[in-house]
Amino acid sequence: MTFKIGLCLAGAVSAGAYSAGVVDYLMEALHEWEKRKVSDPENTPNHQIEISAIGGASAGGITGLIMASMLDEDWSHVSKINNIKDNFSQNKLYNAWVDMEENNMMNKLLETEDHNACDSLLNSNFIDRLANKILTSDSKTELPRPFISNNVKVFVTLTNLRGMDFNIAFRSNAQKGENYIVTSHNDYACFNVSKSNESQYNNDGWIPLDFKNKLNVDLAKSAAMGTGAFPVFLKSRNFSRENKYLNDLDWFSTITRQAKNPFTEPVITTNNIDGGVINNEPFEYVRKILVEQTGQSDPKLYESFDTFESTIITIDPFPNGENQTSTGIRKANFINGIFDTLGALIDQARLKPSALITALDSNNASNYLIAPVRHDETGNRFEGDAAIACGALSGFSGFINKEFRVHDYFLGRANCEMFLREHFTVPFDTKNPIIKKGYENINLDNFITGEDEKFLPIIPIFTPKQEKMYMPQFSNNKNYPTISLSYVNELRKNIKKRSQFIIMKLAGDNFFQRTLLWIGAKVVLNNKIAETTVETIIKNLKEYQLLEKES
């Protein structure tokens, strides 16, 4: 009997580096467990874990698709680094979220090479390059990984700007009252990642995806870029799919079948932005997949440690909303207005009290949560976005400096180890047949955790517990990175250049209007925008203790 796990990867922007670190350690632990089952079976728990579903939004969705592309590849885990500047192209999660293209990715985001189509405040072209580089596979063989389902379901949330219409019939005094049209913008790109000889469509709306044989890989790239298209800042993305993938998917049945409104165009093309705007933590859809696979539809069964056959691990860099370090209302200006508006939208998308209460309930087995936690040199504890270096600027701070991304990656690994060792557990006296049989005839002293209450880990960890989690030393000779004020001020030139570029694009082709705007942009506007932007960046970095203290 197999215990099934669904991963729910929440939106993160540049804090995808944290989620990537969590996933890297999770896979390392599972790899080590499988090795131990062969090399030392008498002392190794033998129950079987299977990752059956991976669902994500925004950066989490991108991470899930990168993970899917690595499932048949050699996986070189990045457990330590000698030089924080080193790149690790052999690990696509690290390469995509930490290495990126250069140390200061703001230089790329502020470039004006997208002069033919200025579709967003920031230049998004580097995302295309990374997607083409990362979301591919050169593996020719299938590596045995029993802890991954042969047909793992991988999906990302999308905010569909086109929308999908369906009718709700009302009895009304209005002449057309019976035709009440509702538009849904909540969309999903759903993929079935199968072994190569099983890559066929099952008439269920799940798009077959095979990275080795290049089957629907371009669709996966479009979906990844679409779910990560942070509104206004990064350009929206088109996603084209055959109508059967919408009509056959149960998740759209209220639109297509119940409303008798199937999609009729052979190919449906939608324009999409960040999936996290509408559904940032798609717990409920990961649960739908697990229920379908286990048959446990009664919450009493999957919420009990004695009977559950599946659970969800949610990885969320922002479980407590943005900017827990600041107080009061920020100064009203254009830049702060953008960040505050987007922050409000994203916070609302994260607002799922019942699901979060379930994840935090130690007596509920249906959902576990991995979120950032760190301690500084003096023992102070930081949680959520205050614990990560990529949490400032609504999650954009990681683009400013690679050291921020390195920190969050290794914090993710450290948090995942602690989570698996001490929190992803069942009570010691569990009656659960899967876990109980797995630990049968095993020396439990090597695995028991807890003090007042005793627990057994669902995924056993074989390395000894370290007093101090490994974290690289950064250029400031500390375990938490900072940058100088002069480093931030160097952004002014490129911010001015980018703001002037956008203003001129907005002017259109009218010569007189462009001339006036050029003068205004050159003399006043771009200087003001640059000053306000840098002021906002400095203030936010200070709040997150990411700016070096002035001597």
PDB file of N, CA, C and O in Angstrom, residues 224-271:
ATOM      1  N   ALA A 224       4.172  28.066 -17.708  1.00  0.00           N
ATOM      2  CA  ALA A 224       5.083  28.553 -16.674  1.00  0.00           C
ATOM      3  C   ALA A 224       5.224  30.070 -16.741  1.00  0.00           C
ATOM      4  O   ALA A 224       5.177  30.764 -15.711  1.00  0.00           O
ATOM      5  N   MET A 225       5.396  30.597 -17.949  1.00  0.00           N
ATOM      6  CA  MET A 225       5.549  32.045 -18.086  1.00  0.00           C
ATOM      7  C   MET A 225       4.246  32.769 -17.773  1.00  0.00           C
ATOM      8  O   MET A 225       4.249  33.884 -17.252  1.00  0.00           O
ATOM      9  N   GLY A 226       3.114  32.135 -18.065  1.00  0.00           N
ATOM     10  CA  GLY A 226       1.811  32.742 -17.788  1.00  0.00           C
ATOM     11  C   GLY A 226       1.527  32.824 -16.301  1.00  0.00           C
ATOM     12  O   GLY A 226       1.118  33.871 -15.788  1.00  0.00           O
ATOM     13  N   THR A 227       1.751  31.735 -15.583  1.00  0.00           N
ATOM     14  CA  THR A 227       1.456  31.748 -14.144  1.00  0.00           C
ATOM     15  C   THR A 227       2.396  32.671 -13.394  1.00  0.00           C
ATOM     16  O   THR A 227       2.072  33.143 -12.301  1.00  0.00           O
ATOM     17  N   GLY A 228       3.573  32.975 -13.964  1.00  0.00           N
ATOM     18  CA  GLY A 228       4.525  33.854 -13.304  1.00  0.00           C
ATOM     19  C   GLY A 228       4.501  35.293 -13.779  1.00  0.00           C
ATOM     20  O   GLY A 228       5.365  36.087 -13.391  1.00  0.00           O
ATOM     21  N   ALA A 229       3.509  35.648 -14.594  1.00  0.00           N
ATOM     22  CA  ALA A 229       3.451  37.006 -15.166  1.00  0.00           C
ATOM     23  C   ALA A 229       2.875  37.985 -14.149  1.00  0.00           C
ATOM     24  O   ALA A 229       1.686  38.333 -14.186  1.00  0.00           O
ATOM     25  N   PHE A 230       3.705  38.433 -13.229  1.00  0.00           N
ATOM     26  CA  PHE A 230       3.277  39.331 -12.155  1.00  0.00           C
ATOM     27  C   PHE A 230       2.621  40.565 -12.778  1.00  0.00           C
ATOM     28  O   PHE A 230       3.239  41.263 -13.575  1.00  0.00           O
ATOM     29  N   PRO A 231       1.363  40.859 -12.406  1.00  0.00           N
ATOM     30  CA  PRO A 231       0.601  41.916 -13.102  1.00  0.00           C
ATOM     31  C   PRO A 231       1.291  43.262 -13.098  1.00  0.00           C
ATOM     32  O   PRO A 231       1.876  43.678 -12.106  1.00  0.00           O
ATOM     33  N   VAL A 232       1.247  43.918 -14.239  1.00  0.00           N
ATOM     34  CA  VAL A 232       1.815  45.243 -14.506  1.00  0.00           C
ATOM     35  C   VAL A 232       3.331  45.169 -14.660  1.00  0.00           C
ATOM     36  O   VAL A 232       3.909  45.694 -15.607  1.00  0.00           O
ATOM     37  N   PHE A 233       4.007  44.485 -13.753  1.00  0.00           N
ATOM     38  CA  PHE A 233       5.464  44.478 -13.761  1.00  0.00           C
ATOM     39  C   PHE A 233       6.035  43.566 -14.849  1.00  0.00           C
ATOM     40  O   PHE A 233       7.039  43.897 -15.478  1.00  0.00           O
ATOM     41  N   LEU A 234       5.458  42.374 -15.057  1.00  0.00           N
ATOM     42  CA  LEU A 234       5.943  41.428 -16.052  1.00  0.00           C
ATOM     43  C   LEU A 234       4.831  41.160 -17.057  1.00  0.00           C
ATOM     44  O   LEU A 234       3.656  41.089 -16.688  1.00  0.00           O
ATOM     45  N   LYS A 235       5.205  41.000 -18.309  1.00  0.00           N
ATOM     46  CA  LYS A 235       4.186  40.979 -19.367  1.00  0.00           C
ATOM     47  C   LYS A 235       3.312  39.727 -19.313  1.00  0.00           C
ATOM     48  O   LYS A 235       3.753  38.645 -18.922  1.00  0.00           O
ATOM     49  N   SER A 236       2.067  39.899 -19.710  1.00  0.00           N
ATOM     50  CA  SER A 236       1.118  38.787 -19.781  1.00  0.00           C
ATOM     51  C   SER A 236       1.533  37.824 -20.888  1.00  0.00           C
ATOM     52  O   SER A 236       2.295  38.172 -21.789  1.00  0.00           O
ATOM     53  N   ARG A 237       1.008  36.598 -20.824  1.00  0.00           N
ATOM     54  CA  ARG A 237       1.425  35.548 -21.761  1.00  0.00           C
ATOM     55  C   ARG A 237       0.216  34.846 -22.360  1.00  0.00           C
ATOM     56  O   ARG A 237      -0.793  34.607 -21.683  1.00  0.00           O
ATOM     57  N   ASN A 238       0.341  34.473 -23.629  1.00  0.00           N
ATOM     58  CA  ASN A 238      -0.696  33.699 -24.290  1.00  0.00           C
ATOM     59  C   ASN A 238      -0.496  32.215 -24.018  1.00  0.00           C
ATOM     60  O   ASN A 238       0.635  31.732 -23.905  1.00  0.00           O
ATOM     61  N   PHE A 239      -1.622  31.510 -23.917  1.00  0.00           N
ATOM     62  CA  PHE A 239      -1.598  30.059 -23.730  1.00  0.00           C
ATOM     63  C   PHE A 239      -2.652  29.473 -24.656  1.00  0.00           C
ATOM     64  O   PHE A 239      -3.837  29.789 -24.545  1.00  0.00           O
ATOM     65  N   SER A 240      -2.229  28.639 -25.594  1.00  0.00           N
ATOM     66  CA  SER A 240      -3.139  28.057 -26.598  1.00  0.00           C
ATOM     67  C   SER A 240      -3.256  26.554 -26.377  1.00  0.00           C
ATOM     68  O   SER A 240      -2.251  25.862 -26.259  1.00  0.00           O
ATOM     69  N   ARG A 241      -4.496  26.062 -26.324  1.00  0.00           N
ATOM     70  CA  ARG A 241      -4.710  24.623 -26.140  1.00  0.00           C
ATOM     71  C   ARG A 241      -5.946  24.189 -26.912  1.00  0.00           C
ATOM     72  O   ARG A 241      -6.865  25.010 -27.156  1.00  0.00           O
ATOM     73  N   GLU A 242      -5.988  22.943 -27.296  1.00  0.00           N
ATOM     74  CA  GLU A 242      -7.155  22.402 -27.988  1.00  0.00           C
ATOM     75  C   GLU A 242      -8.354  22.455 -27.055  1.00  0.00           C
ATOM     76  O   GLU A 242      -8.222  22.293 -25.838  1.00  0.00           O
ATOM     77  N   ASN A 243      -9.540  22.640 -27.637  1.00  0.00           N
ATOM     78  CA  ASN A 243     -10.730  22.830 -26.800  1.00  0.00           C
ATOM     79  C   ASN A 243     -11.039  21.614 -25.917  1.00  0.00           C
ATOM     80  O   ASN A 243     -11.659  21.749 -24.858  1.00  0.00           O
ATOM     81  N   LYS A 244     -10.577  20.422 -26.330  1.00  0.00           N
ATOM     82  CA  LYS A 244     -10.863  19.224 -25.521  1.00  0.00           C
ATOM     83  C   LYS A 244     -10.240  19.312 -24.137  1.00  0.00           C
ATOM     84  O   LYS A 244     -10.765  18.745 -23.168  1.00  0.00           O
ATOM     85  N   TYR A 245      -9.126  20.015 -24.030  1.00  0.00           N
ATOM     86  CA  TYR A 245      -8.460  20.118 -22.731  1.00  0.00           C
ATOM     87  C   TYR A 245      -9.244  20.994 -21.762  1.00  0.00           C
ATOM     88  O   TYR A 245      -9.039  20.923 -20.546  1.00  0.00           O
ATOM     89  N   LEU A 246     -10.156  21.801 -22.269  1.00  0.00           N
ATOM     90  CA  LEU A 246     -11.063  22.578 -21.435  1.00  0.00           C
ATOM     91  C   LEU A 246     -12.394  21.856 -21.237  1.00  0.00           C
ATOM     92  O   LEU A 246     -12.907  21.764 -20.131  1.00  0.00           O
ATOM     93  N   ASN A 247     -12.935  21.313 -22.328  1.00  0.00           N
ATOM     94  CA  ASN A 247     -14.242  20.663 -22.260  1.00  0.00           C
ATOM     95  C   ASN A 247     -14.227  19.386 -21.430  1.00  0.00           C
ATOM     96  O   ASN A 247     -15.233  19.032 -20.801  1.00  0.00           O
ATOM     97  N   ASP A 248     -13.106  18.670 -21.426  1.00  0.00           N
ATOM     98  CA  ASP A 248     -13.047  17.385 -20.731  1.00  0.00           C
ATOM     99  C   ASP A 248     -12.622  17.501 -19.266  1.00  0.00           C
ATOM    100  O   ASP A 248     -12.743  16.529 -18.513  1.00  0.00           O
ATOM    101  N   LEU A 249     -12.109  18.660 -18.850  1.00  0.00           N
ATOM    102  CA  LEU A 249     -11.600  18.808 -17.496  1.00  0.00           C
ATOM    103  C   LEU A 249     -12.752  19.007 -16.507  1.00  0.00           C
ATOM    104  O   LEU A 249     -13.560  19.918 -16.648  1.00  0.00           O
ATOM    105  N   ASP A 250     -12.809  18.156 -15.491  1.00  0.00           N
ATOM    106  CA  ASP A 250     -13.888  18.234 -14.506  1.00  0.00           C
ATOM    107  C   ASP A 250     -13.928  19.581 -13.803  1.00  0.00           C
ATOM    108  O   ASP A 250     -14.999  20.046 -13.392  1.00  0.00           O
ATOM    109  N   TRP A 251     -12.774  20.214 -13.654  1.00  0.00           N
ATOM    110  CA  TRP A 251     -12.717  21.478 -12.918  1.00  0.00           C
ATOM    111  C   TRP A 251     -13.483  22.590 -13.628  1.00  0.00           C
ATOM    112  O   TRP A 251     -13.825  23.593 -13.018  1.00  0.00           O
ATOM    113  N   PHE A 252     -13.751  22.423 -14.927  1.00  0.00           N
ATOM    114  CA  PHE A 252     -14.503  23.426 -15.684  1.00  0.00           C
ATOM    115  C   PHE A 252     -15.917  22.960 -16.000  1.00  0.00           C
ATOM    116  O   PHE A 252     -16.603  23.567 -16.824  1.00  0.00           O
ATOM    117  N   SER A 253     -16.369  21.907 -15.345  1.00  0.00           N
ATOM    118  CA  SER A 253     -17.663  21.314 -15.705  1.00  0.00           C
ATOM    119  C   SER A 253     -18.826  22.271 -15.476  1.00  0.00           C
ATOM    120  O   SER A 253     -19.835  22.215 -16.195  1.00  0.00           O
ATOM    121  N   THR A 254     -18.717  23.176 -14.493  1.00  0.00           N
ATOM    122  CA  THR A 254     -19.812  24.132 -14.283  1.00  0.00           C
ATOM    123  C   THR A 254     -19.968  25.074 -15.466  1.00  0.00           C
ATOM    124  O   THR A 254     -21.054  25.583 -15.735  1.00  0.00           O
ATOM    125  N   ILE A 255     -18.876  25.311 -16.179  1.00  0.00           N
ATOM    126  CA  ILE A 255     -18.908  26.205 -17.337  1.00  0.00           C
ATOM    127  C   ILE A 255     -19.308  25.448 -18.591  1.00  0.00           C
ATOM    128  O   ILE A 255     -20.127  25.916 -19.384  1.00  0.00           O
ATOM    129  N   THR A 256     -18.747  24.257 -18.768  1.00  0.00           N
ATOM    130  CA  THR A 256     -18.904  23.540 -20.037  1.00  0.00           C
ATOM    131  C   THR A 256     -20.085  22.585 -20.054  1.00  0.00           C
ATOM    132  O   THR A 256     -20.860  22.569 -21.005  1.00  0.00           O
ATOM    133  N   ARG A 257     -20.254  21.776 -19.025  1.00  0.00           N
ATOM    134  CA  ARG A 257     -21.291  20.739 -19.056  1.00  0.00           C
ATOM    135  C   ARG A 257     -22.577  21.191 -18.377  1.00  0.00           C
ATOM    136  O   ARG A 257     -23.656  21.146 -18.980  1.00  0.00           O
ATOM    137  N   GLN A 258     -22.455  21.649 -17.133  1.00  0.00           N
ATOM    138  CA  GLN A 258     -23.663  22.035 -16.403  1.00  0.00           C
ATOM    139  C   GLN A 258     -24.356  23.218 -17.066  1.00  0.00           C
ATOM    140  O   GLN A 258     -25.581  23.282 -17.121  1.00  0.00           O
ATOM    141  N   ALA A 259     -23.579  24.174 -17.562  1.00  0.00           N
ATOM    142  CA  ALA A 259     -24.170  25.336 -18.245  1.00  0.00           C
ATOM    143  C   ALA A 259     -24.401  25.058 -19.726  1.00  0.00           C
ATOM    144  O   ALA A 259     -24.885  25.926 -20.452  1.00  0.00           O
ATOM    145  N   LYS A 260     -24.042  23.845 -20.157  1.00  0.00           N
ATOM    146  CA  LYS A 260     -24.206  23.450 -21.566  1.00  0.00           C
ATOM    147  C   LYS A 260     -23.584  24.493 -22.496  1.00  0.00           C
ATOM    148  O   LYS A 260     -24.204  24.973 -23.448  1.00  0.00           O
ATOM    149  N   ASN A 261     -22.333  24.818 -22.173  1.00  0.00           N
ATOM    150  CA  ASN A 261     -21.646  25.877 -22.901  1.00  0.00           C
ATOM    151  C   ASN A 261     -20.224  25.431 -23.254  1.00  0.00           C
ATOM    152  O   ASN A 261     -19.240  26.040 -22.823  1.00  0.00           O
ATOM    153  N   PRO A 262     -20.082  24.364 -24.045  1.00  0.00           N
ATOM    154  CA  PRO A 262     -18.736  23.874 -24.367  1.00  0.00           C
ATOM    155  C   PRO A 262     -17.974  24.850 -25.250  1.00  0.00           C
ATOM    156  O   PRO A 262     -18.566  25.665 -25.966  1.00  0.00           O
ATOM    157  N   PHE A 263     -16.661  24.789 -25.166  1.00  0.00           N
ATOM    158  CA  PHE A 263     -15.819  25.604 -26.037  1.00  0.00           C
ATOM    159  C   PHE A 263     -15.864  25.004 -27.436  1.00  0.00           C
ATOM    160  O   PHE A 263     -15.653  23.809 -27.625  1.00  0.00           O
ATOM    161  N   THR A 264     -16.133  25.844 -28.418  1.00  0.00           N
ATOM    162  CA  THR A 264     -16.317  25.347 -29.785  1.00  0.00           C
ATOM    163  C   THR A 264     -15.148  25.668 -30.714  1.00  0.00           C
ATOM    164  O   THR A 264     -14.957  24.983 -31.720  1.00  0.00           O
ATOM    165  N   GLU A 265     -14.382  26.721 -30.397  1.00  0.00           N
ATOM    166  CA  GLU A 265     -13.215  27.008 -31.226  1.00  0.00           C
ATOM    167  C   GLU A 265     -12.241  25.829 -31.122  1.00  0.00           C
ATOM    168  O   GLU A 265     -11.998  25.330 -30.019  1.00  0.00           O
ATOM    169  N   PRO A 266     -11.681  25.365 -32.245  1.00  0.00           N
ATOM    170  CA  PRO A 266     -10.767  24.212 -32.182  1.00  0.00           C
ATOM    171  C   PRO A 266      -9.593  24.443 -31.237  1.00  0.00           C
ATOM    172  O   PRO A 266      -9.205  23.545 -30.487  1.00  0.00           O
ATOM    173  N   VAL A 267      -9.030  25.635 -31.279  1.00  0.00           N
ATOM    174  CA  VAL A 267      -7.920  25.993 -30.394  1.00  0.00           C
ATOM    175  C   VAL A 267      -8.305  27.249 -29.624  1.00  0.00           C
ATOM    176  O   VAL A 267      -8.704  28.246 -30.213  1.00  0.00           O
ATOM    177  N   ILE A 268      -8.204  27.168 -28.314  1.00  0.00           N
ATOM    178  CA  ILE A 268      -8.562  28.287 -27.450  1.00  0.00           C
ATOM    179  C   ILE A 268      -7.273  28.990 -27.021  1.00  0.00           C
ATOM    180  O   ILE A 268      -6.393  28.382 -26.396  1.00  0.00           O
ATOM    181  N   THR A 269      -7.168  30.257 -27.346  1.00  0.00           N
ATOM    182  CA  THR A 269      -6.011  31.054 -26.943  1.00  0.00           C
ATOM    183  C   THR A 269      -6.446  32.085 -25.917  1.00  0.00           C
ATOM    184  O   THR A 269      -7.371  32.860 -26.161  1.00  0.00           O
ATOM    185  N   THR A 270      -5.793  32.065 -24.773  1.00  0.00           N
ATOM    186  CA  THR A 270      -6.115  33.014 -23.716  1.00  0.00           C
ATOM    187  C   THR A 270      -4.872  33.816 -23.360  1.00  0.00           C
ATOM    188  O   THR A 270      -3.745  33.360 -23.551  1.00  0.00           O
ATOM    189  N   ASN A 271      -5.103  35.020 -22.870  1.00  0.00           N
ATOM    190  CA  ASN A 271      -4.011  35.860 -22.391  1.00  0.00           C
ATOM    191  C   ASN A 271      -4.050  35.826 -20.870  1.00  0.00           C
ATOM    192  O   ASN A 271      -5.107  36.030 -20.268  1.00  0.00           O
TER     193      ASN A 271
END
